[in-house]
PDB file of C-alpha atoms and ligand atoms in Angstrom:
ATOM      1  CA  MET A   1     -15.211 -14.852  -4.187  1.00  0.00           C
ATOM      2  CA  LEU A   2     -12.033 -13.482  -2.635  1.00  0.00           C
ATOM      3  CA  GLU A   3     -12.272 -11.440   0.457  1.00  0.00           C
ATOM      4  CA  SER A   4     -10.216  -8.318  -0.136  1.00  0.00           C
ATOM      5  CA  LYS A   5      -7.917  -6.874   2.545  1.00  0.00           C
ATOM      6  CA  HIS A   6      -7.282  -3.220   2.927  1.00  0.00           C
ATOM      7  CA  TYR A   7      -3.941  -1.835   4.235  1.00  0.00           C
ATOM      8  CA  GLU A   8      -3.194   1.783   4.873  1.00  0.00           C
ATOM      9  CA  THR A   9      -0.175   3.787   5.975  1.00  0.00           C
ATOM     10  CA  LEU A  10       0.050   7.067   7.695  1.00  0.00           C
ATOM     11  CA  SER A  11       3.407   8.701   7.285  1.00  0.00           C
ATOM     12  CA  VAL A  12       5.218  11.892   6.131  1.00  0.00           C
ATOM     13  CA  PHE A  13       6.772   9.981   3.114  1.00  0.00           C
ATOM     14  CA  PRO A  14       3.677   8.474   1.442  1.00  0.00           C
ATOM     15  CA  ASP A  15       5.467   8.025  -1.895  1.00  0.00           C
ATOM     16  CA  VAL A  16       7.976   5.401  -0.668  1.00  0.00           C
ATOM     17  CA  PHE A  17       5.589   2.455  -0.746  1.00  0.00           C
ATOM     18  CA  GLU A  18       4.381   2.399  -4.348  1.00  0.00           C
ATOM     19  CA  SER A  19       7.276   0.916  -6.203  1.00  0.00           C
ATOM     20  CA  TYR A  20       7.679  -1.994  -3.844  1.00  0.00           C
ATOM     21  CA  LEU A  21       4.052  -2.792  -3.571  1.00  0.00           C
ATOM     22  CA  ASN A  22       3.525  -2.674  -7.246  1.00  0.00           C
ATOM     23  CA  THR A  23       6.268  -5.085  -8.018  1.00  0.00           C
ATOM     24  CA  SER A  24       6.216  -8.914  -8.374  1.00  0.00           C
ATOM     25  CA  ILE A  25       3.927 -10.843  -6.018  1.00  0.00           C
ATOM     26  CA  MET A  26       2.697  -7.690  -4.084  1.00  0.00           C
ATOM     27  CA  GLY A  27       1.779  -6.014  -7.432  1.00  0.00           C
ATOM     28  CA  ARG A  28      -0.020  -9.111  -8.820  1.00  0.00           C
ATOM     29  CA  ALA A  29      -1.986  -9.616  -5.445  1.00  0.00           C
ATOM     30  CA  GLN A  30      -3.172  -5.944  -5.690  1.00  0.00           C
ATOM     31  CA  ARG A  31      -4.163  -6.280  -9.376  1.00  0.00           C
ATOM     32  CA  GLU A  32      -6.081  -9.449  -8.485  1.00  0.00           C
ATOM     33  CA  GLY A  33      -7.835  -7.658  -5.667  1.00  0.00           C
ATOM     34  CA  ILE A  34      -6.403  -9.780  -2.926  1.00  0.00           C
ATOM     35  CA  PHE A  35      -5.498  -6.577  -1.169  1.00  0.00           C
ATOM     36  CA  SER A  36      -5.659  -2.891  -1.703  1.00  0.00           C
ATOM     37  CA  PHE A  37      -3.360  -0.216  -0.352  1.00  0.00           C
ATOM     38  CA  GLU A  38      -3.581   3.466   0.424  1.00  0.00           C
ATOM     39  CA  ALA A  39      -0.831   5.764   1.652  1.00  0.00           C
ATOM     40  CA  HIS A  40      -1.939   8.677   3.603  1.00  0.00           C
ATOM     41  CA  ASP A  41       0.136  11.866   4.043  1.00  0.00           C
ATOM     42  CA  MET A  42       0.207  12.804   7.743  1.00  0.00           C
ATOM     43  CA  ARG A  43       0.682  16.519   6.708  1.00  0.00           C
ATOM     44  CA  ASP A  44      -2.912  16.476   5.374  1.00  0.00           C
ATOM     45  CA  TRP A  45      -4.012  16.658   9.159  1.00  0.00           C
ATOM     46  CA  THR A  46      -1.951  19.690  10.060  1.00  0.00           C
ATOM     47  CA  HIS A  47      -3.482  23.158  10.082  1.00  0.00           C
ATOM     48  CA  ASP A  48      -0.539  25.555   9.811  1.00  0.00           C
ATOM     49  CA  LYS A  49       1.060  27.030   6.773  1.00  0.00           C
ATOM     50  CA  HIS A  50       4.227  24.861   7.101  1.00  0.00           C
ATOM     51  CA  ARG A  51       2.145  21.602   7.629  1.00  0.00           C
ATOM     52  CA  THR A  52       4.245  20.952  10.809  1.00  0.00           C
ATOM     53  CA  VAL A  53       4.194  17.431  12.116  1.00  0.00           C
ATOM     54  CA  ASP A  54       7.135  17.681  14.603  1.00  0.00           C
ATOM     55  CA  ASP A  55       8.191  19.687  17.643  1.00  0.00           C
ATOM     56  CA  ALA A  56      11.017  19.727  20.212  1.00  0.00           C
ATOM     57  CA  PRO A  57      10.754  17.343  23.118  1.00  0.00           C
ATOM     58  CA  PHE A  58       9.860  18.520  26.509  1.00  0.00           C
ATOM     59  CA  GLY A  59      12.632  18.219  28.954  1.00  0.00           C
ATOM     60  CA  GLY A  60      15.170  18.918  26.229  1.00  0.00           C
ATOM     61  CA  GLY A  61      17.261  16.465  24.204  1.00  0.00           C
ATOM     62  CA  GLN A  62      18.239  15.870  20.722  1.00  0.00           C
ATOM     63  CA  GLY A  63      16.056  15.934  17.647  1.00  0.00           C
ATOM     64  CA  MET A  64      12.442  16.370  17.119  1.00  0.00           C
ATOM     65  CA  LEU A  65       9.245  14.348  18.034  1.00  0.00           C
ATOM     66  CA  MET A  66       6.022  13.808  16.134  1.00  0.00           C
ATOM     67  CA  LYS A  67       3.267  15.966  17.650  1.00  0.00           C
ATOM     68  CA  PRO A  68       0.080  14.120  18.900  1.00  0.00           C
ATOM     69  CA  ALA A  69      -2.433  16.222  16.866  1.00  0.00           C
ATOM     70  CA  PRO A  70      -1.914  15.276  13.272  1.00  0.00           C
ATOM     71  CA  ILE A  71      -1.659  11.488  13.977  1.00  0.00           C
ATOM     72  CA  LEU A  72      -4.635  11.319  16.346  1.00  0.00           C
ATOM     73  CA  GLU A  73      -6.802  13.505  13.991  1.00  0.00           C
ATOM     74  CA  ALA A  74      -5.775  11.271  11.207  1.00  0.00           C
ATOM     75  CA  ILE A  75      -6.636   8.123  12.942  1.00  0.00           C
ATOM     76  CA  ASP A  76     -10.075   9.596  14.037  1.00  0.00           C
ATOM     77  CA  ASP A  77     -10.825  10.665  10.499  1.00  0.00           C
ATOM     78  CA  LEU A  78      -9.723   7.400   8.879  1.00  0.00           C
ATOM     79  CA  SER A  79     -11.704   5.362  11.384  1.00  0.00           C
ATOM     80  CA  GLU A  80     -14.847   7.249  10.208  1.00  0.00           C
ATOM     81  CA  ARG A  81     -14.279   6.178   6.680  1.00  0.00           C
ATOM     82  CA  GLY A  82     -15.300   2.785   5.302  1.00  0.00           C
ATOM     83  CA  SER A  83     -17.406   0.080   6.879  1.00  0.00           C
ATOM     84  CA  THR A  84     -14.730  -1.535   9.097  1.00  0.00           C
ATOM     85  CA  LYS A  85     -12.642   0.338  11.653  1.00  0.00           C
ATOM     86  CA  PRO A  86      -8.963  -0.150  11.080  1.00  0.00           C
ATOM     87  CA  TYR A  87      -6.689  -2.181  13.430  1.00  0.00           C
ATOM     88  CA  VAL A  88      -4.054   0.404  14.212  1.00  0.00           C
ATOM     89  CA  VAL A  89      -0.515  -0.721  14.260  1.00  0.00           C
ATOM     90  CA  PHE A  90       2.454   1.436  15.440  1.00  0.00           C
ATOM     91  CA  PHE A  91       6.112   0.651  15.112  1.00  0.00           C
ATOM     92  CA  SER A  92       8.830   1.207  17.636  1.00  0.00           C
ATOM     93  CA  PRO A  93      11.875  -0.610  18.932  1.00  0.00           C
ATOM     94  CA  VAL A  94      10.006  -0.974  22.305  1.00  0.00           C
ATOM     95  CA  GLY A  95       7.246  -2.969  20.634  1.00  0.00           C
ATOM     96  CA  HIS A  96       6.592  -6.645  20.444  1.00  0.00           C
ATOM     97  CA  ARG A  97       8.945  -8.461  18.153  1.00  0.00           C
ATOM     98  CA  PHE A  98       7.203  -9.069  14.793  1.00  0.00           C
ATOM     99  CA  ASP A  99       7.303 -12.792  13.666  1.00  0.00           C
ATOM    100  CA  GLU A 100       5.466 -15.338  11.522  1.00  0.00           C
ATOM    101  CA  ALA A 101       2.778 -15.990  14.032  1.00  0.00           C
ATOM    102  CA  CYS A 102       2.090 -12.241  14.254  1.00  0.00           C
ATOM    103  CA  ALA A 103       1.942 -12.135  10.438  1.00  0.00           C
ATOM    104  CA  GLU A 104      -0.603 -14.982  10.491  1.00  0.00           C
ATOM    105  CA  ARG A 105      -2.712 -13.187  13.148  1.00  0.00           C
ATOM    106  CA  LEU A 106      -2.619  -9.895  11.079  1.00  0.00           C
ATOM    107  CA  SER A 107      -3.512 -11.727   7.872  1.00  0.00           C
ATOM    108  CA  GLN A 108      -6.917 -12.503   9.467  1.00  0.00           C
ATOM    109  CA  LEU A 109      -7.766  -8.801   9.819  1.00  0.00           C
ATOM    110  CA  ASP A 110      -9.744  -6.950   7.052  1.00  0.00           C
ATOM    111  CA  ARG A 111      -8.296  -3.535   7.544  1.00  0.00           C
ATOM    112  CA  ILE A 112      -5.053  -2.379   9.106  1.00  0.00           C
ATOM    113  CA  LEU A 113      -3.636   1.113   9.455  1.00  0.00           C
ATOM    114  CA  PHE A 114       0.140   1.226   9.944  1.00  0.00           C
ATOM    115  CA  VAL A 115       1.411   4.347  11.558  1.00  0.00           C
ATOM    116  CA  CYS A 116       5.034   5.175  10.572  1.00  0.00           C
ATOM    117  CA  GLY A 117       7.088   7.357  12.869  1.00  0.00           C
ATOM    118  CA  ARG A 118      10.124   9.396  11.876  1.00  0.00           C
ATOM    119  CA  TYR A 119      12.631  11.649  13.723  1.00  0.00           C
ATOM    120  CA  GLU A 120      13.156  10.717  17.381  1.00  0.00           C
ATOM    121  CA  GLY A 121       9.783   8.963  17.468  1.00  0.00           C
ATOM    122  CA  ILE A 122       6.276   9.937  18.519  1.00  0.00           C
ATOM    123  CA  ASP A 123       4.696  11.690  21.578  1.00  0.00           C
ATOM    124  CA  GLU A 124       3.999   8.910  23.952  1.00  0.00           C
ATOM    125  CA  ARG A 125       0.301   9.887  24.321  1.00  0.00           C
ATOM    126  CA  VAL A 126      -0.360   8.894  20.812  1.00  0.00           C
ATOM    127  CA  TYR A 127       0.196   5.184  21.660  1.00  0.00           C
ATOM    128  CA  THR A 128      -3.183   5.257  23.612  1.00  0.00           C
ATOM    129  CA  ARG A 129      -4.590   4.730  20.074  1.00  0.00           C
ATOM    130  CA  ALA A 130      -2.508   1.767  19.285  1.00  0.00           C
ATOM    131  CA  ASP A 131      -4.061  -1.635  18.977  1.00  0.00           C
ATOM    132  CA  GLU A 132      -0.555  -3.044  18.793  1.00  0.00           C
ATOM    133  CA  VAL A 133       3.124  -1.779  18.704  1.00  0.00           C
ATOM    134  CA  LEU A 134       5.478  -3.888  16.670  1.00  0.00           C
ATOM    135  CA  SER A 135       9.335  -3.965  16.501  1.00  0.00           C
ATOM    136  CA  LEU A 136      11.294  -5.510  13.725  1.00  0.00           C
ATOM    137  CA  GLY A 137      14.161  -6.283  15.973  1.00  0.00           C
ATOM    138  CA  ASP A 138      16.720  -4.791  18.263  1.00  0.00           C
ATOM    139  CA  PHE A 139      18.039  -2.015  15.949  1.00  0.00           C
ATOM    140  CA  VAL A 140      16.871   1.538  15.143  1.00  0.00           C
ATOM    141  CA  LEU A 141      15.505   2.524  11.719  1.00  0.00           C
ATOM    142  CA  THR A 142      15.165   6.144  10.644  1.00  0.00           C
ATOM    143  CA  GLY A 143      11.416   5.607   9.975  1.00  0.00           C
ATOM    144  CA  GLY A 144       8.570   3.201  10.208  1.00  0.00           C
ATOM    145  CA  GLU A 145       7.924   3.064   6.445  1.00  0.00           C
ATOM    146  CA  LEU A 146      10.309   0.083   5.888  1.00  0.00           C
ATOM    147  CA  ALA A 147       8.778  -1.635   8.913  1.00  0.00           C
ATOM    148  CA  ALA A 148       5.377  -1.240   7.347  1.00  0.00           C
ATOM    149  CA  LEU A 149       6.600  -2.683   4.116  1.00  0.00           C
ATOM    150  CA  VAL A 150       8.109  -5.599   5.787  1.00  0.00           C
ATOM    151  CA  VAL A 151       4.942  -6.421   7.753  1.00  0.00           C
ATOM    152  CA  ILE A 152       2.643  -5.938   4.746  1.00  0.00           C
ATOM    153  CA  ASP A 153       4.849  -8.144   2.678  1.00  0.00           C
ATOM    154  CA  ALA A 154       4.854 -10.916   5.244  1.00  0.00           C
ATOM    155  CA  VAL A 155       1.150 -10.678   5.723  1.00  0.00           C
ATOM    156  CA  VAL A 156       0.150 -10.571   2.029  1.00  0.00           C
ATOM    157  CA  ARG A 157       2.041 -13.682   1.156  1.00  0.00           C
ATOM    158  CA  LEU A 158      -0.131 -15.550   3.664  1.00  0.00           C
ATOM    159  CA  LEU A 159      -3.364 -14.380   2.021  1.00  0.00           C
ATOM    160  CA  PRO A 160      -5.085 -17.074  -0.032  1.00  0.00           C
ATOM    161  CA  GLY A 161      -4.104 -16.865  -3.745  1.00  0.00           C
ATOM    162  CA  ALA A 162      -1.349 -14.384  -3.193  1.00  0.00           C
ATOM    163  CA  LEU A 163       1.529 -16.813  -4.023  1.00  0.00           C
ATOM    164  CA  GLY A 164      -0.401 -18.235  -6.872  1.00  0.00           C
ATOM    165  CA  ASP A 165      -0.072 -21.724  -5.501  1.00  0.00           C
ATOM    166  CA  ASP A 166      -1.725 -22.168  -2.133  1.00  0.00           C
ATOM    167  CA  MET A 167       0.689 -24.781  -0.935  1.00  0.00           C
ATOM    168  CA  SER A 168       3.874 -22.724  -1.133  1.00  0.00           C
ATOM    169  CA  ALA A 169       3.196 -20.705   2.100  1.00  0.00           C
ATOM    170  CA  GLN A 170       2.689 -23.890   4.015  1.00  0.00           C
ATOM    171  CA  ASP A 171       6.157 -25.384   3.628  1.00  0.00           C
ATOM    172  CA  GLU A 172       8.237 -22.363   4.631  1.00  0.00           C
ATOM    173  CA  SER A 173      10.361 -21.714   7.590  1.00  0.00           C
ATOM    174  CA  PHE A 174       8.267 -21.172  10.776  1.00  0.00           C
ATOM    175  CA  SER A 175       5.051 -22.428   9.266  1.00  0.00           C
ATOM    176  CA  ASP A 176       5.402 -25.673  11.271  1.00  0.00           C
ATOM    177  CA  GLY A 177       7.581 -24.103  13.963  1.00  0.00           C
ATOM    178  CA  LEU A 178      10.806 -25.350  12.181  1.00  0.00           C
ATOM    179  CA  LEU A 179      13.261 -23.836   9.710  1.00  0.00           C
ATOM    180  CA  GLU A 180      12.741 -24.954   6.200  1.00  0.00           C
ATOM    181  CA  TYR A 181      14.856 -27.847   4.720  1.00  0.00           C
ATOM    182  CA  ALA A 182      17.701 -27.107   2.226  1.00  0.00           C
ATOM    183  CA  GLN A 183      16.754 -26.677  -1.450  1.00  0.00           C
ATOM    184  CA  TYR A 184      18.631 -27.200  -4.597  1.00  0.00           C
ATOM    185  CA  THR A 185      18.071 -26.606  -8.234  1.00  0.00           C
ATOM    186  CA  ARG A 186      20.134 -27.598 -11.437  1.00  0.00           C
ATOM    187  CA  PRO A 187      22.877 -28.487 -11.985  1.00  0.00           C
ATOM    188  CA  ALA A 188      23.005 -31.643  -9.905  1.00  0.00           C
ATOM    189  CA  GLU A 189      26.789 -31.013  -9.416  1.00  0.00           C
ATOM    190  CA  TYR A 190      28.463 -27.624  -9.321  1.00  0.00           C
ATOM    191  CA  ARG A 191      32.078 -26.870  -8.526  1.00  0.00           C
ATOM    192  CA  GLY A 192      32.299 -30.280  -7.036  1.00  0.00           C
ATOM    193  CA  MET A 193      29.342 -29.837  -4.794  1.00  0.00           C
ATOM    194  CA  LYS A 194      26.641 -32.492  -5.246  1.00  0.00           C
ATOM    195  CA  VAL A 195      22.958 -32.304  -4.508  1.00  0.00           C
ATOM    196  CA  PRO A 196      21.876 -34.941  -1.993  1.00  0.00           C
ATOM    197  CA  SER A 197      21.146 -38.003  -4.211  1.00  0.00           C
ATOM    198  CA  VAL A 198      17.729 -38.759  -2.719  1.00  0.00           C
ATOM    199  CA  LEU A 199      16.419 -35.545  -4.162  1.00  0.00           C
ATOM    200  CA  LEU A 200      17.175 -36.865  -7.649  1.00  0.00           C
ATOM    201  CA  SER A 201      15.680 -40.264  -6.925  1.00  0.00           C
ATOM    202  CA  GLY A 202      12.096 -39.444  -7.805  1.00  0.00           C
ATOM    203  CA  ASP A 203      11.037 -41.367  -4.687  1.00  0.00           C
ATOM    204  CA  HIS A 204       8.545 -38.975  -3.127  1.00  0.00           C
ATOM    205  CA  ALA A 205       8.189 -40.613   0.264  1.00  0.00           C
ATOM    206  CA  ALA A 206      12.000 -40.799   0.663  1.00  0.00           C
ATOM    207  CA  ILE A 207      12.304 -37.161  -0.371  1.00  0.00           C
ATOM    208  CA  ALA A 208       9.577 -36.136   2.083  1.00  0.00           C
ATOM    209  CA  ALA A 209      11.395 -38.035   4.906  1.00  0.00           C
ATOM    210  CA  TRP A 210      14.818 -36.506   3.951  1.00  0.00           C
ATOM    211  CA  ARG A 211      13.226 -33.028   3.929  1.00  0.00           C
ATOM    212  CA  ARG A 212      11.722 -33.432   7.357  1.00  0.00           C
ATOM    213  CA  ARG A 213      15.032 -34.785   8.821  1.00  0.00           C
ATOM    214  CA  ASN A 214      16.857 -31.954   7.195  1.00  0.00           C
ATOM    215  CA  ALA A 215      14.451 -29.362   8.631  1.00  0.00           C
ATOM    216  CA  LEU A 216      14.894 -30.921  12.152  1.00  0.00           C
ATOM    217  CA  GLU A 217      18.728 -30.968  11.847  1.00  0.00           C
ATOM    218  CA  ARG A 218      18.923 -27.383  10.618  1.00  0.00           C
ATOM    219  CA  THR A 219      16.640 -26.141  13.322  1.00  0.00           C
ATOM    220  CA  ALA A 220      18.676 -28.087  15.950  1.00  0.00           C
ATOM    221  CA  GLN A 221      21.835 -26.523  14.666  1.00  0.00           C
ATOM    222  CA  LEU A 222      20.801 -22.965  13.724  1.00  0.00           C
ATOM    223  CA  ARG A 223      17.827 -22.222  15.945  1.00  0.00           C
ATOM    224  CA  PRO A 224      17.606 -24.747  18.767  1.00  0.00           C
ATOM    225  CA  ASP A 225      15.220 -22.338  20.673  1.00  0.00           C
ATOM    226  CA  LEU A 226      12.519 -23.132  18.069  1.00  0.00           C
ATOM    227  CA  LEU A 227      12.569 -26.813  19.129  1.00  0.00           C
ATOM    228  CA  ASP A 228      10.921 -25.846  22.502  1.00  0.00           C
ATOM    229  CA  THR A 229       7.731 -24.939  20.718  1.00  0.00           C
ATOM    230  CA  ALA A 230       7.678 -26.874  17.371  1.00  0.00           C
ATOM    231  CA  ALA A 231       5.170 -29.781  17.088  1.00  0.00           C
ATOM    232  CA  LEU A 232       7.361 -32.933  16.952  1.00  0.00           C
ATOM    233  CA  SER A 233       6.331 -36.594  17.189  1.00  0.00           C
ATOM    234  CA  GLU A 234       7.983 -38.716  19.886  1.00  0.00           C
ATOM    235  CA  GLU A 235      10.126 -40.305  17.098  1.00  0.00           C
ATOM    236  CA  GLU A 236      11.188 -36.905  15.899  1.00  0.00           C
ATOM    237  CA  LYS A 237      12.163 -35.830  19.354  1.00  0.00           C
ATOM    238  CA  MET A 238      14.450 -38.959  19.684  1.00  0.00           C
ATOM    239  CA  TYR A 239      15.825 -38.188  16.346  1.00  0.00           C
ATOM    240  CA  VAL A 240      16.694 -34.638  17.359  1.00  0.00           C
ATOM    241  CA  ALA A 241      18.147 -35.649  20.766  1.00  0.00           C
ATOM    242  CA  GLN A 242      20.324 -38.286  18.947  1.00  0.00           C
ATOM    243  CA  PHE A 243      21.426 -35.761  16.311  1.00  0.00           C
ATOM    244  CA  ILE A 244      22.396 -33.146  18.954  1.00  0.00           C
ATOM    245  CA  GLN A 245      24.350 -35.893  20.975  1.00  0.00           C
ATOM    246  CA  GLN A 246      26.175 -36.897  17.834  1.00  0.00           C
ATOM    247  CA  LYS A 247      27.105 -33.243  16.999  1.00  0.00           C
ATOM    248  CA  GLU A 248      28.373 -32.790  20.552  1.00  0.00           C
ATOM    249  CA  ALA A 249      30.466 -35.967  20.288  1.00  0.00           C
ATOM    250  CA  GLU A 250      31.985 -34.760  17.065  1.00  0.00           C
ATOM    251  CA  ARG A 251      32.953 -31.462  18.765  1.00  0.00           C
ATOM    252  CA  LEU A 252      34.910 -33.238  21.519  1.00  0.00           C
TER     253      LEU A 252
HETATM  254  N1  SAH B 301      13.734   7.257  19.580  1.00  0.00           N
HETATM  255  C1  SAH B 301      13.191   6.021  19.260  1.00  0.00           C
HETATM  256  C2  SAH B 301      13.477   5.543  17.898  1.00  0.00           C
HETATM  257  C3  SAH B 301      12.718   6.304  16.904  1.00  0.00           C
HETATM  258  S1  SAH B 301      13.183   5.859  15.249  1.00  0.00           S
HETATM  259  C4  SAH B 301      13.845   5.031  20.275  1.00  0.00           C
HETATM  260  O1  SAH B 301      14.969   5.096  20.589  1.00  0.00           O
HETATM  261  O2  SAH B 301      13.131   4.042  20.637  1.00  0.00           O
HETATM  262  C5  SAH B 301      11.875   6.502  14.284  1.00  0.00           C
HETATM  263  C6  SAH B 301      10.887   5.584  13.789  1.00  0.00           C
HETATM  264  O3  SAH B 301      11.473   4.499  13.070  1.00  0.00           O
HETATM  265  C7  SAH B 301       9.975   4.924  14.778  1.00  0.00           C
HETATM  266  O4  SAH B 301       8.922   5.907  15.199  1.00  0.00           O
HETATM  267  C8  SAH B 301       9.420   3.686  14.152  1.00  0.00           C
HETATM  268  O5  SAH B 301       8.359   4.044  13.403  1.00  0.00           O
HETATM  269  C9  SAH B 301      10.612   3.359  13.297  1.00  0.00           C
HETATM  270  N2  SAH B 301      11.489   2.299  13.807  1.00  0.00           N
HETATM  271  C10 SAH B 301      12.683   2.428  14.297  1.00  0.00           C
HETATM  272  N3  SAH B 301      13.260   1.268  14.811  1.00  0.00           N
HETATM  273  C11 SAH B 301      12.280   0.428  14.583  1.00  0.00           C
HETATM  274  C12 SAH B 301      12.270  -0.984  14.789  1.00  0.00           C
HETATM  275  N4  SAH B 301      13.226  -1.735  15.428  1.00  0.00           N
HETATM  276  N5  SAH B 301      11.188  -1.682  14.435  1.00  0.00           N
HETATM  277  C13 SAH B 301      10.162  -1.025  13.759  1.00  0.00           C
HETATM  278  N6  SAH B 301      10.097   0.260  13.502  1.00  0.00           N
HETATM  279  C14 SAH B 301      11.192   0.962  13.944  1.00  0.00           C
END
């Protein structure tokens, strides 16, 4: 029996999620009951005729901020619904950088509510209700909806059964602390570029060894910072050190 996860968003644009989450792997995972999704309209928790969710910032300055009341009332209300309380995730450039380890951690939770800001952001007091504040990186989006979709996508593909083939999430970049090895498909030669011959050899042990070496080399070249925390054997550490030395010698 699959344990179904439930993800919810709270935003002023509840319609933007549907098309993406009903497509391809996300759509299939929903249809198969691996996760369910609900988009809540923040304006449902306003009490004025214009359904106002924003106001001018104290102290002046550009733009509008999201008021505390609709968001906090919505979180209170939604927490009363259902048997598990939602884990409440906010988005902001000041949050913790989202990464694969974080996706893995979130994939263990049964119910997550993603609160998506707009305008210049959200009244600071609202963050007292955040279990976690996430940032996608050092840039500014116009709203948190895309951030929620990114996080949901990365989390859902880790859920058992979501990719159809349980192995496929294990081989990816970051799953073992390294970048993924280079991959090729037909034709074996294209515009003079040849696929590494070992991959055509049918020798599974040789292919596995090549892939591991390629992952080590790519990580050393493109993301050496990842090597500090990747789980490498002594032999692999030596291999990487030699590879780096060789690359440095080539550069001189
Ligand atoms: N004034 C804020 C930015 C607000 S942008 C600041 O300068 O820090 C409006 C909304 O977009 C945010 O509330 C958040 O939900 C989303 N957002 C913007 N940048 C983001 C990022 N790097 N990662 C995740 N969400 C982001």
